[in-house]
Short mmCIF file of C-alpha atoms in Angstrom, two decimals:
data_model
loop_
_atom_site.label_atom_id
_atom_site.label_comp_id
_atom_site.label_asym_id
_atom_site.label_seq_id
_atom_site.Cartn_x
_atom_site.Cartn_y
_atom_site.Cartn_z
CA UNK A 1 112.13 61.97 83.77
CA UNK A 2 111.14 59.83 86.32
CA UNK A 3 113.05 56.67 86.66
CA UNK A 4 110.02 54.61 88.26
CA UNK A 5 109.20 51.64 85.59
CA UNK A 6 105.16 51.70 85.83
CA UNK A 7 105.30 55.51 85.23
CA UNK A 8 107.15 54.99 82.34
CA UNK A 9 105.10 52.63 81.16
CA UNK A 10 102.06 54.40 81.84
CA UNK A 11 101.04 51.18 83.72
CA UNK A 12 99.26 50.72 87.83
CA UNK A 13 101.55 48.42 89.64
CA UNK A 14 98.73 46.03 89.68
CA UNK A 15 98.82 45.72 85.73
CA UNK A 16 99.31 42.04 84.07
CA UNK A 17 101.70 40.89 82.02
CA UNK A 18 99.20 41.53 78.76
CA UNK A 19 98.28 44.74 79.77
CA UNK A 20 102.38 45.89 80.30
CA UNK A 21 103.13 44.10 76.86
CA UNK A 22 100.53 45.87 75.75
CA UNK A 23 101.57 49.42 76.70
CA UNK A 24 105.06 48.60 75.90
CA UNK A 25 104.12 47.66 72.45
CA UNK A 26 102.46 50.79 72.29
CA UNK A 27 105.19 53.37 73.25
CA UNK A 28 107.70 51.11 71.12
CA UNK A 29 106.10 51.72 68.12
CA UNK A 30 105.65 55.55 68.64
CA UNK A 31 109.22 56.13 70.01
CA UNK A 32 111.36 53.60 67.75
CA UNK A 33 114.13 55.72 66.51
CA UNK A 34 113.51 53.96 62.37
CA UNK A 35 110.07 56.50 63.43
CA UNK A 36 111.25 59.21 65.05
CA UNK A 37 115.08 59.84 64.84
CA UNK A 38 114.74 62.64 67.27
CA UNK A 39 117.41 62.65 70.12
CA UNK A 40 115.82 63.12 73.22
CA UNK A 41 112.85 60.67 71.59
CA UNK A 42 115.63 58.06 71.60
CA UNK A 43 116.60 58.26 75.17
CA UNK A 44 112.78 58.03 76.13
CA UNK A 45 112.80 55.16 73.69
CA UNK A 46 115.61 53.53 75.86
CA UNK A 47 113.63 53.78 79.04
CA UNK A 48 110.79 52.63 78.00
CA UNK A 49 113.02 49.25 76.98
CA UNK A 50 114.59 48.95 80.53
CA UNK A 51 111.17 49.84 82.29
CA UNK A 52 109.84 47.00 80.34
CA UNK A 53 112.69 44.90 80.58
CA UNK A 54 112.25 44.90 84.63
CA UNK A 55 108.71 44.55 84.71
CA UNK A 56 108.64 41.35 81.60
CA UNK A 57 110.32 39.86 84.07
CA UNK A 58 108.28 38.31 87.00
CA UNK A 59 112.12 38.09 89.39
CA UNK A 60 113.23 41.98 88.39
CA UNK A 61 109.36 42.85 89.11
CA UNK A 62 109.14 41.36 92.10
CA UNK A 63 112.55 42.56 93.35
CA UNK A 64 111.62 46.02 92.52
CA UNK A 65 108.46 46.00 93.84
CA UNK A 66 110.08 44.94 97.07
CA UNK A 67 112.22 48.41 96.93
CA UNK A 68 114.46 47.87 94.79
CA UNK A 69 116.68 49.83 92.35
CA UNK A 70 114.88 49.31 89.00
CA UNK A 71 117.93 50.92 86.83
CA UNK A 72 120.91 49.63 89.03
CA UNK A 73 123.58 47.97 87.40
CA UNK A 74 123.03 44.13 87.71
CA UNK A 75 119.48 45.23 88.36
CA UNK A 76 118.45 45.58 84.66
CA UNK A 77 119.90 49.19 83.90
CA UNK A 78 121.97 50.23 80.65
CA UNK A 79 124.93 47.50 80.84
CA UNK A 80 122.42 44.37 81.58
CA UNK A 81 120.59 45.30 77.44
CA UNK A 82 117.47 43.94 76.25
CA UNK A 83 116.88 41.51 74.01
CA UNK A 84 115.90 42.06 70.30
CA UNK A 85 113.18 39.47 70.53
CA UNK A 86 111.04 42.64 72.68
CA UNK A 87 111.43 44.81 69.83
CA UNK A 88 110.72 42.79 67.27
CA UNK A 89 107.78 41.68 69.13
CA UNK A 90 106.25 45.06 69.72
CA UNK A 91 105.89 45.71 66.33
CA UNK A 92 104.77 42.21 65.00
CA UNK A 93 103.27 41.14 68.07
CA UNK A 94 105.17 37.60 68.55
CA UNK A 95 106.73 35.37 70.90
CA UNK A 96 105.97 35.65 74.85
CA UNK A 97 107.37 39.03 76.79
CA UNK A 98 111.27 38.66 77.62
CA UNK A 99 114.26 37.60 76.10
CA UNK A 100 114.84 34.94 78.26
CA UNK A 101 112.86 33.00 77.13
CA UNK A 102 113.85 30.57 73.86
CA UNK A 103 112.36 28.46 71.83
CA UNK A 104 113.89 25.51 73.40
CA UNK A 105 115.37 22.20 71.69
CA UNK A 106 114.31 20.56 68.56
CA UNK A 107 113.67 17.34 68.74
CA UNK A 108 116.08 14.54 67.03
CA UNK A 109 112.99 12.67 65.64
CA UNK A 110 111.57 13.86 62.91
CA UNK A 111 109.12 12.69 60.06
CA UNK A 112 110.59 10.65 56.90
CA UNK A 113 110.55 11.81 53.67
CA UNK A 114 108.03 9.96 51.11
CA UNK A 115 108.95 7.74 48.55
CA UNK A 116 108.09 6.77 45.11
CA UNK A 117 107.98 3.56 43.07
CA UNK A 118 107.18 2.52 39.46
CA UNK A 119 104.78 -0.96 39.02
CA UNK A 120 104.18 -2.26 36.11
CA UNK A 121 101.15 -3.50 35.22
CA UNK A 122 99.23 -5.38 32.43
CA UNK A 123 96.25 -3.40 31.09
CA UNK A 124 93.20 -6.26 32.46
CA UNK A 125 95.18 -5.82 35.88
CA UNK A 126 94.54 -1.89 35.51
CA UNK A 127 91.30 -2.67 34.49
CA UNK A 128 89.85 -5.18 37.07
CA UNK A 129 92.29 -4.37 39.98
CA UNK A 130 95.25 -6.90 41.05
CA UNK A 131 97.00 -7.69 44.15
CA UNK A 132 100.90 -7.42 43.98
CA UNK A 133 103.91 -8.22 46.47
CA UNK A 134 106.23 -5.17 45.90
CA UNK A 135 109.91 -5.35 47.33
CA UNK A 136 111.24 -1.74 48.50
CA UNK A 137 113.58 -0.80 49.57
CA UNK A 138 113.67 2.48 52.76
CA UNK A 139 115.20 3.25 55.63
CA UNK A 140 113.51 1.44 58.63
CA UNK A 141 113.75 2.64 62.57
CA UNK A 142 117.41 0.54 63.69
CA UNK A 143 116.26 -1.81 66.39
CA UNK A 144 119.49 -1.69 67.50
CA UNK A 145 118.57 0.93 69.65
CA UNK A 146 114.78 1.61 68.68
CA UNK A 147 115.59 4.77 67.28
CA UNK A 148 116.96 6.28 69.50
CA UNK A 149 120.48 6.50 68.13
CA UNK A 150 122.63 5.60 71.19
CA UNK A 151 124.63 2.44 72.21
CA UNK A 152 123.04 -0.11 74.52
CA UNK A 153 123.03 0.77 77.90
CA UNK A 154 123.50 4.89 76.94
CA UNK A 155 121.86 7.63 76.93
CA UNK A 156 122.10 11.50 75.43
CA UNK A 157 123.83 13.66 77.54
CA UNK A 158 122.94 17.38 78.10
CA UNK A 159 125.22 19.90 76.31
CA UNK A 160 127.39 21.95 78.17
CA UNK A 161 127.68 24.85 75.89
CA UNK A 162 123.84 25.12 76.11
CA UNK A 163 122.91 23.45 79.03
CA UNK A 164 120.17 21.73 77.18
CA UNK A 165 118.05 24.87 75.87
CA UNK A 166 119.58 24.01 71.95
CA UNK A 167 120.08 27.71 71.78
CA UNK A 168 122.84 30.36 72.63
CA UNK A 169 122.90 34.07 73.09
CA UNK A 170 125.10 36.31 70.83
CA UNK A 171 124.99 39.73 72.31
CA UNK A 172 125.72 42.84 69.64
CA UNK A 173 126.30 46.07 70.74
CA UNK A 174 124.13 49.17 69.34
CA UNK A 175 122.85 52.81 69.58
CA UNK A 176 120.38 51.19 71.44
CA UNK A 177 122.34 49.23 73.90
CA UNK A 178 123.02 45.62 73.81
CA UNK A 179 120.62 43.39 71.46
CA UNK A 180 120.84 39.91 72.28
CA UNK A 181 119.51 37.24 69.44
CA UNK A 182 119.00 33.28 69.88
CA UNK A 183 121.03 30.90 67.73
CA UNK A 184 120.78 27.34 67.61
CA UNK A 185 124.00 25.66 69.57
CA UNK A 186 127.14 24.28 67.42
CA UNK A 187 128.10 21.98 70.05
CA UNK A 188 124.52 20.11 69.82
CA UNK A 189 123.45 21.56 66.20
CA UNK A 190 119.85 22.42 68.40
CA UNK A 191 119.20 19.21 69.80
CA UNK A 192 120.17 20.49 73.46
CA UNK A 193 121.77 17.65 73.65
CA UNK A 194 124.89 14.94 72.71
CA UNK A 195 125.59 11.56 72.16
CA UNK A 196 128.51 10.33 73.50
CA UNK A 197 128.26 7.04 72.03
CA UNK A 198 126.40 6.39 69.01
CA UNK A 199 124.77 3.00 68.05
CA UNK A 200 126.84 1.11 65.51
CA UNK A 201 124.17 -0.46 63.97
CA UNK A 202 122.90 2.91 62.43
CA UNK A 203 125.91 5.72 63.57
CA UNK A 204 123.57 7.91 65.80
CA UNK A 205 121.02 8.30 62.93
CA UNK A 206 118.26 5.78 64.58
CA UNK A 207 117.18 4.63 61.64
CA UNK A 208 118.89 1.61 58.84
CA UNK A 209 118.56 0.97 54.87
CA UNK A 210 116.87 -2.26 53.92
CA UNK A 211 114.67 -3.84 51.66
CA UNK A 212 111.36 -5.07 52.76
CA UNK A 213 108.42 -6.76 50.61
CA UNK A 214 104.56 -5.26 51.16
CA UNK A 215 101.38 -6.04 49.63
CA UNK A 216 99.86 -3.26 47.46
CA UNK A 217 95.93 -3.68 46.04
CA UNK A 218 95.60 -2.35 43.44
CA UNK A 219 91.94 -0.57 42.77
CA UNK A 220 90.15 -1.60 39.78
CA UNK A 221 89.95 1.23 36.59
CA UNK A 222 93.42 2.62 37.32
CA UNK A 223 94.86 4.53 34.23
CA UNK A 224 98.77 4.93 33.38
CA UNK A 225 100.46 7.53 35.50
CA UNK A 226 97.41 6.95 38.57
CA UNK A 227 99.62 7.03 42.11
CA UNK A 228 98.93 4.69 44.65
CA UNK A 229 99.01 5.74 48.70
CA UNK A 230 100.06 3.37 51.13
CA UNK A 231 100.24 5.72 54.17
CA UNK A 232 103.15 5.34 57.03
CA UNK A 233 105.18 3.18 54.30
CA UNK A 234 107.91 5.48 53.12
CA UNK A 235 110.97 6.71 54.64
CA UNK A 236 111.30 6.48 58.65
CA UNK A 237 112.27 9.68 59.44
CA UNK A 238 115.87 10.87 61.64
CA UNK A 239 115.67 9.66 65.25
CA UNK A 240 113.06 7.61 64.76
CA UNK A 241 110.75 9.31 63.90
CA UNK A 242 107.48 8.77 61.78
CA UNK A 243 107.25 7.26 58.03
CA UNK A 244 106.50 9.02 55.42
CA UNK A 245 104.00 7.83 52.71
CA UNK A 246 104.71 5.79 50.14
CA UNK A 247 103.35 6.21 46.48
CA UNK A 248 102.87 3.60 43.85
CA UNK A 249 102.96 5.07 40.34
CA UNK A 250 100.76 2.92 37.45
CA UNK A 251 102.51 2.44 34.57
CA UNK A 252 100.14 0.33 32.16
CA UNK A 253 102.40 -1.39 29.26
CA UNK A 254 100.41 -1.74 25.91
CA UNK A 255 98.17 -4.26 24.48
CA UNK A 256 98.61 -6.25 22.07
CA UNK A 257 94.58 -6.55 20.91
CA UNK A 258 93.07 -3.09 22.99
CA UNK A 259 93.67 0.43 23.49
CA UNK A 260 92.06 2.36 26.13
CA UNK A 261 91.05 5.67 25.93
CA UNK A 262 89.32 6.97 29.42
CA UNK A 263 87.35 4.16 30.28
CA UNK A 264 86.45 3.16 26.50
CA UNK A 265 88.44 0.09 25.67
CA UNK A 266 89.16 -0.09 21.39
CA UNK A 267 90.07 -2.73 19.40
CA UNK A 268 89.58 -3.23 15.77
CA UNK A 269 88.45 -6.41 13.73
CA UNK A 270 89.67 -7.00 9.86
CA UNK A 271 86.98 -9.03 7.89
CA UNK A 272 86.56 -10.39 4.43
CA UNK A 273 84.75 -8.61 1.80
CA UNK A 274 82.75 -11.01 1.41
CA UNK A 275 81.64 -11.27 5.29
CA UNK A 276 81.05 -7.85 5.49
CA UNK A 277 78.98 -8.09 2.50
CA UNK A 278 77.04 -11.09 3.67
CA UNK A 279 77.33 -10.49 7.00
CA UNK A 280 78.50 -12.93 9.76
CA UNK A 281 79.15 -13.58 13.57
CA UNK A 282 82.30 -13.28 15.22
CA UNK A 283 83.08 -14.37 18.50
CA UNK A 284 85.13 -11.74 20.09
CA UNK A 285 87.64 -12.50 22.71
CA UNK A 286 87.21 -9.51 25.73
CA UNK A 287 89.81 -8.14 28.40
CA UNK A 288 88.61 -10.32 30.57
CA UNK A 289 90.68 -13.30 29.10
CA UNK A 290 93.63 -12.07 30.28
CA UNK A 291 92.71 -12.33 34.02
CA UNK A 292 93.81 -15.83 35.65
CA UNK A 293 91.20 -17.43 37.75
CA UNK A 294 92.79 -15.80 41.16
CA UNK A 295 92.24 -12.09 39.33
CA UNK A 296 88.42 -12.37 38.90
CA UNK A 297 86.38 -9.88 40.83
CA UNK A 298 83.78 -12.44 41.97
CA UNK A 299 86.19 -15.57 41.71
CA UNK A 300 83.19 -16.97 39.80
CA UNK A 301 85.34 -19.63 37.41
CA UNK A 302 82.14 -18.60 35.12
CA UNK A 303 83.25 -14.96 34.14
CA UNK A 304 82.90 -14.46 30.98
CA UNK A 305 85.74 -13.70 28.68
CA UNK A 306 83.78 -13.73 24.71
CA UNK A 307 81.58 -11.90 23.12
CA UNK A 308 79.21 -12.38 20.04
CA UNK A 309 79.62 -9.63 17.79
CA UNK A 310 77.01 -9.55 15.17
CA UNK A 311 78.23 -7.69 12.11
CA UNK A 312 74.85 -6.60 9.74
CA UNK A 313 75.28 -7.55 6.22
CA UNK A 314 76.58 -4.08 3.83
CA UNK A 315 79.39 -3.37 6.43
CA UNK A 316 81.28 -0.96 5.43
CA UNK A 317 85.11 -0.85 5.93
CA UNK A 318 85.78 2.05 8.96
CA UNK A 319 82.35 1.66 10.93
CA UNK A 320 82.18 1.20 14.47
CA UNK A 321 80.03 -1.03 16.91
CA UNK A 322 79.34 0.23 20.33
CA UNK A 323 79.30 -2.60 23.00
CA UNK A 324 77.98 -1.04 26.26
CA UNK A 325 79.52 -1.76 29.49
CA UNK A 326 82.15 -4.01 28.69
CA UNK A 327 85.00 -1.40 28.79
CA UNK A 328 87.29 -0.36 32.13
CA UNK A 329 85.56 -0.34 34.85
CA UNK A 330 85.28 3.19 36.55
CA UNK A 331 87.01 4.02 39.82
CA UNK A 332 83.79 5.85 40.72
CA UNK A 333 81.84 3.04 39.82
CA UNK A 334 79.99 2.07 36.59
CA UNK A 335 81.78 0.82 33.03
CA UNK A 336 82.96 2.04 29.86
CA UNK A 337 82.31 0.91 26.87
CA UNK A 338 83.64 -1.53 24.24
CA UNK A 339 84.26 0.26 20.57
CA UNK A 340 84.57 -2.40 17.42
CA UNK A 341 86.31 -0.58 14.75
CA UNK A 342 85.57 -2.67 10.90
CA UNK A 343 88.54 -2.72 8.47
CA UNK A 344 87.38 -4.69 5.40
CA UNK A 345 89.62 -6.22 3.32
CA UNK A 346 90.32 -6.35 -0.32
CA UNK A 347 91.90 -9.49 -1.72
CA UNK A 348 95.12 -9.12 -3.70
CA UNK A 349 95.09 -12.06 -5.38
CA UNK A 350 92.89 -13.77 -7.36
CA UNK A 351 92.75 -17.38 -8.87
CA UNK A 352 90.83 -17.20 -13.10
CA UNK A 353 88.06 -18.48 -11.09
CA UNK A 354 87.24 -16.06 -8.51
CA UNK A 355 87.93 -13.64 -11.33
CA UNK A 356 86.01 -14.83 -13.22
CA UNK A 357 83.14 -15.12 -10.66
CA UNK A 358 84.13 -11.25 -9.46
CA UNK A 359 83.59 -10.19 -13.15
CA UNK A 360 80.11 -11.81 -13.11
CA UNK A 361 79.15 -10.34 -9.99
CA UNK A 362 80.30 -6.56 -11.35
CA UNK A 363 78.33 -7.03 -14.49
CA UNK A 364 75.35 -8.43 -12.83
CA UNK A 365 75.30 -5.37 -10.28
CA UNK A 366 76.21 -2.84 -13.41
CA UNK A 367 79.57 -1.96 -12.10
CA UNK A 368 82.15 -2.53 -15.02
CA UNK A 369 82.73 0.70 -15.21
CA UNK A 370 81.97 2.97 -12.11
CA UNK A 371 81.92 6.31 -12.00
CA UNK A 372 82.99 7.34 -8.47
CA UNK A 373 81.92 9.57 -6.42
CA UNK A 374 83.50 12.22 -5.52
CA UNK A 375 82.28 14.01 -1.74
CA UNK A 376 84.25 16.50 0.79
CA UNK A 377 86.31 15.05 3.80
CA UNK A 378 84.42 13.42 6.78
CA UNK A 379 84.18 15.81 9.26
CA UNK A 380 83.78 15.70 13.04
CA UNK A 381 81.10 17.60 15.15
CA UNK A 382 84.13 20.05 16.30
CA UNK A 383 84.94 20.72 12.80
CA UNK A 384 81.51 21.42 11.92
CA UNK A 385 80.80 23.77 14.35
CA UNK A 386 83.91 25.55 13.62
CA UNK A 387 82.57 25.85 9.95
CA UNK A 388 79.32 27.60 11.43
CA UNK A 389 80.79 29.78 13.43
CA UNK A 390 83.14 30.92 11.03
CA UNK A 391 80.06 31.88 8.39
#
């Protein structure tokens, strides 16, 4: 077999690198002994890696183009190997042509982690939005050294196990020759390089732990559990490198008069029998009596905080009373609504007078003696249609 390098190839000696990747990738995959086990197709296999191996590399090229011995020891022949990166490139198709060349050093700065905290919150601060002061507490670039992790006045210095590439060769002998692989450097754990003398202030790290206070606004019609992004405000990352976010997670403690439910805000009102009977008008205190004067949206001193609820004479105990638009506001815009639940009471206790006056009242409506009346279980519009589907 001929021992020129383009021949074996199947290449001109005008071809570019591409087109010799190209046709090595070719033969590689046709000639790998995991696809063809066959003796003599392994020692073709072999000189198709050296060919390659001599022209991948612009130096060995150029040196054999000039007249060179292609195979020579110290040339590129059997004893010099090839690297495993070449194979594993002609069948996947990565990384440029060559072992030589690495990925390089990784960089010491790197981005933070995020972070999360908890606020509390009252449920009219959820509703109408609220600016707090938040103290947290993160790891912030060391100016010390503005990140960079060294003493005053020093500097990284290259490693000399390396020399700066953050990667060594480990060379492992085969059927196939010598396969060389790429491992990140112990001396400089990849960084290419060391520091002799760290900074005190943060041990080499470039970065400190300390508390800090920020300002977090708080959108109106947040809901328990909503998360809050304040971007570049978490964690500064190793070497200092970039923040990571930081989230704000809602957490809306209960009311004492409302519940919400979506942006519908509940609350229920207990009235006497005789008020529901008669009817009557309540004045109904709303959310927006919790807000001090500094948590308006407008900052209008004017905003109101009551409502007149009319409640129709014949109430009857468990009736609602829709109040549009004076629920949560929505993130998205618009308002929920306001839902009055009635509980009418029953006195417990009565004097011989208002017994007396009860009595009268029972006779004169001809209800001494009610019958009752006896009717199936309210049910909801779900329930229904369950019932007609089911027959």
């Amino acid at each position: 077999m001929t021992q020129d390098p383009y021949e074996i190839l199947g290449v001109s000696r005008d071809a570019s690198a591409d087109e010799i990747k190209k046709a090595y990738r070719k033969l590689a995959r046709q000639l790998h002994p995991d696809v063809n086990p066959d003796p003599e197709t392994q020692e073709r296999f072999k000189d198709v890696s050296r060919a390659y191996e001599v022209l991948s590399d612009p130096g060995k090229r150029a040196a054999y183009d000039r007249g060179g011995d292609a195979f020579s020891q110290g040339f590129g022949g059997a004893g010099q190997g090839f690297s495993f990166t070449d194979i594993m490139d002609a069948f996947f198709g990565g990384g440029a042509p060559g072992g030589a060349q690495t990925r390089g050093p990784r960089s010491r700065a790197r981005r933070g982690q995020d972070a999360l905290i908890r606020l509390d919150v009252e449920l009219a601060e959820a509703a109408f939005g609220v600016t707090r002061d938040i103290k947290v507490d993160t790891a912030l670039r060391c100016e010390a050294c503005a990140g960079e992790g060294t003493a005053p006045g020093t500097s990284p210095v290259t490693c000399e196990t390396c020399h700066g590439q953050g990667e060594v060769a480990v060379v492992q002998r085969s059927f196939l020759g010598e396969i060389r692989t790429l491992r990140p450097c112990a001396a400089c754990r990849g960084y290419g390089s060391i520091i002799p003398d760290p900074c005190r202030e943060c041990s080499g790290d470039g970065r400190v732990r300390s508390r800090r206070t920020l300002t977090v606004k708080i959108p109106a019609g947040v809901d328990h559990g909503t998360r809050v992004q304040l971007t570049g405000q978490g964690e500064v990352g190793p070497g200092g490198g970039p923040a990571g976010d930081l989230y704000v997670e809602i957490h809306v403690e209960p009311h004492k008069t409302f519940t919400r439910h979506g942006n519908d805000l509940h609350t229920t009102v207990s009235l006497p029998m005789t008020a529901a009977a008669l009817g009557t008008r309540l004045t109904l205190p709303l959310l927006e009596a919790d807000l001090q004067p500094s948590e308006t949206q407008s900052g209008d001193a004017g905003t109101t905080t009551t409502y007149d609820l009319e409640v129709h004479p014949g109430t009857q105990s468990g009736s609602e009373q829709v109040i549009r638009g004076f629920g949560v506001p929505s993130l998205r815009g618009g308002r929920g609504d306001l839902v009055v639940s009635i509980v009418v009471e029953t006195p417990t206790r009565l004097d011989a007078r208002q017994e007396e006056l009860m009595r009268e009242l029972a006779a004169i409506r001809g209800e001494e003696q009610p019958d009752g009346k006896n009717e199936a279980p309210h049910r909801s519009m779900f329930g229904r249609l369950r019932d007609a589907f089911q027959g």
